[in-house]
Amino acid sequence: MDSAESFEQHLQSLVGETVDQVGWAPILGSAISLYLGDRFKFIDPSPRRIPNRSEADRLYGYTYRLHLYLCAWRIQSSEEVILTWSDHRTIEQDTFRSLLKGIEGSTVRDVQFRMPTYDLRIQFSQGLELLTFCDSAGEDEDDYDFEFSVSNFLYEVGPGGRINAEVENRLDLSSPLDESIP
């Protein structure tokens, strides 16, 4: 099985999972991260506290993480566009964060991935959709448009129709979240 087939299979495993957190930091501009699934202890946790995050966020990671980095994205309903990758430039940070967090708590109903353009559409239980697409045809080997972590696998989707897959070994799958950590 090649990286693209493996990537698609792992994407389909998102169906039925709930978005626990959506991460966004103004300093990162349009980059967002969705965190889904169970939480497990990091093998090598961050040595420092993460601003605006709990101690559990420093010590524990999620089964799934979708990080949209250098690609265009939008969140929409059937009636309107709710938020786009470039809105962080034109609306207040609190408004942007509030609109983005509208998908927290929702369940993934469907995932569609289109080759060779690498368009990704995730449909959520409350009627919203997240759409993203690689908006560069470049061949920069060090660049990626988005990445998707599944347990201990990392997929980087990049310009020019490239999917890199590697073992990441970031989570200790035998150590689930200790509920006593705030």
Coordinates of C-alpha atoms in Angstrom, one line a residue:
M1 CA 0.0 0.0 0.0
D2 CA 1.4 3.4 -0.9
S3 CA 1.3 6.6 1.2
A4 CA -1.8 8.0 -0.6
E5 CA -3.8 4.8 0.0
S6 CA -2.7 4.6 3.6
F7 CA -3.5 8.3 4.1
E8 CA -7.0 7.9 2.7
Q9 CA -7.7 4.9 4.9
H10 CA -6.6 6.8 8.0
L11 CA -8.7 9.8 7.0
Q12 CA -11.7 7.6 6.8
S13 CA -11.1 6.5 10.4
L14 CA -12.1 10.0 11.4
V15 CA -15.7 9.2 10.7
G16 CA -17.5 8.9 14.1
E17 CA -14.8 10.8 16.0
T18 CA -15.6 14.0 17.9
V19 CA -13.7 17.2 17.7
D20 CA -12.5 17.8 21.2
Q21 CA -10.4 20.9 20.6
V22 CA -9.6 23.4 17.8
G23 CA -6.3 25.1 18.2
W24 CA -5.3 28.5 16.7
A25 CA -2.7 31.0 17.8
P26 CA -2.8 34.5 16.2
I27 CA 0.9 34.5 15.7
L28 CA 0.5 31.6 13.3
G29 CA -2.0 33.4 11.1
S30 CA -4.2 31.0 9.2
A31 CA -2.8 27.8 10.7
I32 CA -5.3 25.7 12.7
S33 CA -5.3 22.3 14.3
L34 CA -8.2 19.9 15.0
Y35 CA -7.8 17.4 17.8
L36 CA -10.0 14.3 17.9
G37 CA -10.1 10.9 19.5
D38 CA -8.7 9.5 22.7
R39 CA -5.8 11.1 24.6
F40 CA -2.5 9.4 25.4
K41 CA 0.6 10.4 27.1
F42 CA 3.3 11.9 25.0
I43 CA 6.5 9.9 24.9
D44 CA 8.5 13.1 25.1
P45 CA 6.3 15.8 26.5
S46 CA 7.1 19.5 26.1
P47 CA 9.4 20.6 28.9
R48 CA 7.6 23.9 29.2
R49 CA 4.0 25.0 29.8
I50 CA 2.1 25.8 26.7
P51 CA 0.5 29.3 26.9
N52 CA -3.3 29.3 27.2
R53 CA -3.3 25.5 27.5
S54 CA -3.7 23.1 30.4
E55 CA -1.1 20.8 31.9
A56 CA -2.9 17.9 30.3
D57 CA -2.3 19.5 26.9
R58 CA 1.5 19.5 27.6
L59 CA 1.5 15.9 28.7
Y60 CA -1.1 14.2 26.5
G61 CA -1.8 14.2 22.8
Y62 CA -4.8 13.1 20.7
T63 CA -5.2 10.0 18.6
Y64 CA -5.9 12.3 15.6
R65 CA -4.5 15.8 14.8
L66 CA -5.2 17.6 11.5
H67 CA -2.9 20.6 11.2
L68 CA -3.7 23.0 8.3
Y69 CA -0.6 25.1 7.8
L70 CA 0.1 26.5 4.3
C71 CA -3.2 25.9 2.6
A72 CA -6.4 27.6 2.0
W73 CA -9.4 26.4 4.1
R74 CA -13.0 27.5 4.9
I75 CA -15.7 26.4 7.3
Q76 CA -19.2 26.6 5.7
S77 CA -22.8 25.6 6.2
S78 CA -25.2 24.8 3.4
E79 CA -26.3 28.5 3.5
E80 CA -23.1 30.5 4.0
V81 CA -19.3 30.6 4.5
I82 CA -18.7 31.0 8.2
L83 CA -14.9 31.5 8.3
T84 CA -11.9 31.3 6.0
W85 CA -8.2 31.0 6.3
S86 CA -7.7 34.7 5.5
D87 CA -10.3 36.1 7.9
H88 CA -7.7 36.4 10.7
R89 CA -6.5 39.5 8.9
T90 CA -9.9 41.3 8.9
I91 CA -11.8 40.3 12.0
E92 CA -11.1 40.5 15.7
Q93 CA -9.1 37.6 17.2
D94 CA -11.9 36.8 19.7
T95 CA -14.5 36.6 16.9
F96 CA -12.2 34.5 14.8
R97 CA -11.5 32.1 17.7
S98 CA -15.2 31.9 18.6
L99 CA -16.3 31.1 15.0
L100 CA -13.5 28.5 14.7
K101 CA -14.6 26.8 18.0
G102 CA -18.0 26.3 16.5
I103 CA -16.9 22.9 15.3
E104 CA -15.8 21.8 18.8
G105 CA -18.0 19.0 20.1
S106 CA -19.2 18.0 16.7
T107 CA -18.8 14.5 15.2
V108 CA -17.2 13.8 11.9
R109 CA -20.0 12.4 9.6
D110 CA -18.0 12.1 6.3
V111 CA -14.6 12.6 4.9
Q112 CA -13.9 13.1 1.2
F113 CA -10.4 13.3 -0.3
R114 CA -9.9 14.0 -3.9
M115 CA -6.8 13.0 -5.9
P116 CA -4.7 14.3 -7.5
T117 CA -5.6 17.8 -6.2
Y118 CA -5.7 16.7 -2.6
D119 CA -8.9 18.6 -1.8
L120 CA -10.2 17.6 1.6
R121 CA -13.8 17.9 2.8
I122 CA -14.8 17.0 6.3
Q123 CA -18.6 17.1 7.1
F124 CA -19.6 17.5 10.8
S125 CA -22.8 16.4 12.6
Q126 CA -24.1 20.0 13.2
G127 CA -24.2 20.7 9.4
L128 CA -20.8 22.5 9.0
E129 CA -18.1 21.5 6.6
L130 CA -14.3 22.1 6.6
L131 CA -12.9 22.3 3.2
T132 CA -9.2 22.7 2.4
F133 CA -7.1 22.4 -0.7
C134 CA -3.4 22.6 -1.5
D135 CA -3.0 26.0 -3.2
S136 CA 0.5 25.6 -4.5
A137 CA 1.8 23.6 -7.4
G138 CA 5.4 24.1 -6.3
E139 CA 7.9 21.3 -5.7
D140 CA 9.5 22.5 -2.5
E141 CA 10.5 19.3 -0.6
D142 CA 10.6 21.1 2.7
D143 CA 7.1 22.6 2.5
Y144 CA 3.7 21.0 3.3
D145 CA 0.2 22.3 3.0
F146 CA -1.3 20.2 5.9
E147 CA -0.3 17.3 8.1
F148 CA -2.4 14.6 9.6
S149 CA -1.3 12.6 12.7
V150 CA -2.9 9.2 13.5
S151 CA -1.6 7.6 16.7
N152 CA 2.1 7.3 15.8
F153 CA 1.9 8.0 12.1
L154 CA 2.5 11.4 10.5
Y155 CA 1.4 12.3 7.0
E156 CA 2.6 15.5 5.3
V157 CA 0.6 16.6 2.3
G158 CA 2.6 19.0 0.2
P159 CA 2.8 20.9 -3.1
G160 CA 3.0 19.0 -6.4
G161 CA 0.9 16.1 -5.3
R162 CA 3.2 14.7 -2.5
I163 CA 2.3 12.7 0.5
N164 CA 5.1 11.8 2.9
A165 CA 4.3 9.2 5.6
E166 CA 6.5 8.4 8.5
V167 CA 6.4 6.8 12.0
E168 CA 6.3 9.6 14.5
N169 CA 6.4 7.7 17.9
R170 CA 4.9 10.6 19.7
L171 CA 2.3 8.8 21.9
D172 CA 2.6 6.1 24.4
L173 CA -0.6 4.1 23.4
S174 CA -0.4 2.2 26.7
S175 CA -0.8 5.4 28.8
P176 CA -4.3 6.9 28.4
L177 CA -5.2 10.3 29.9
D178 CA -4.9 10.6 33.6
E179 CA -8.2 12.3 34.5
S180 CA -6.7 13.8 37.6
I181 CA -4.4 16.1 35.6
P182 CA -6.2 19.5 35.1

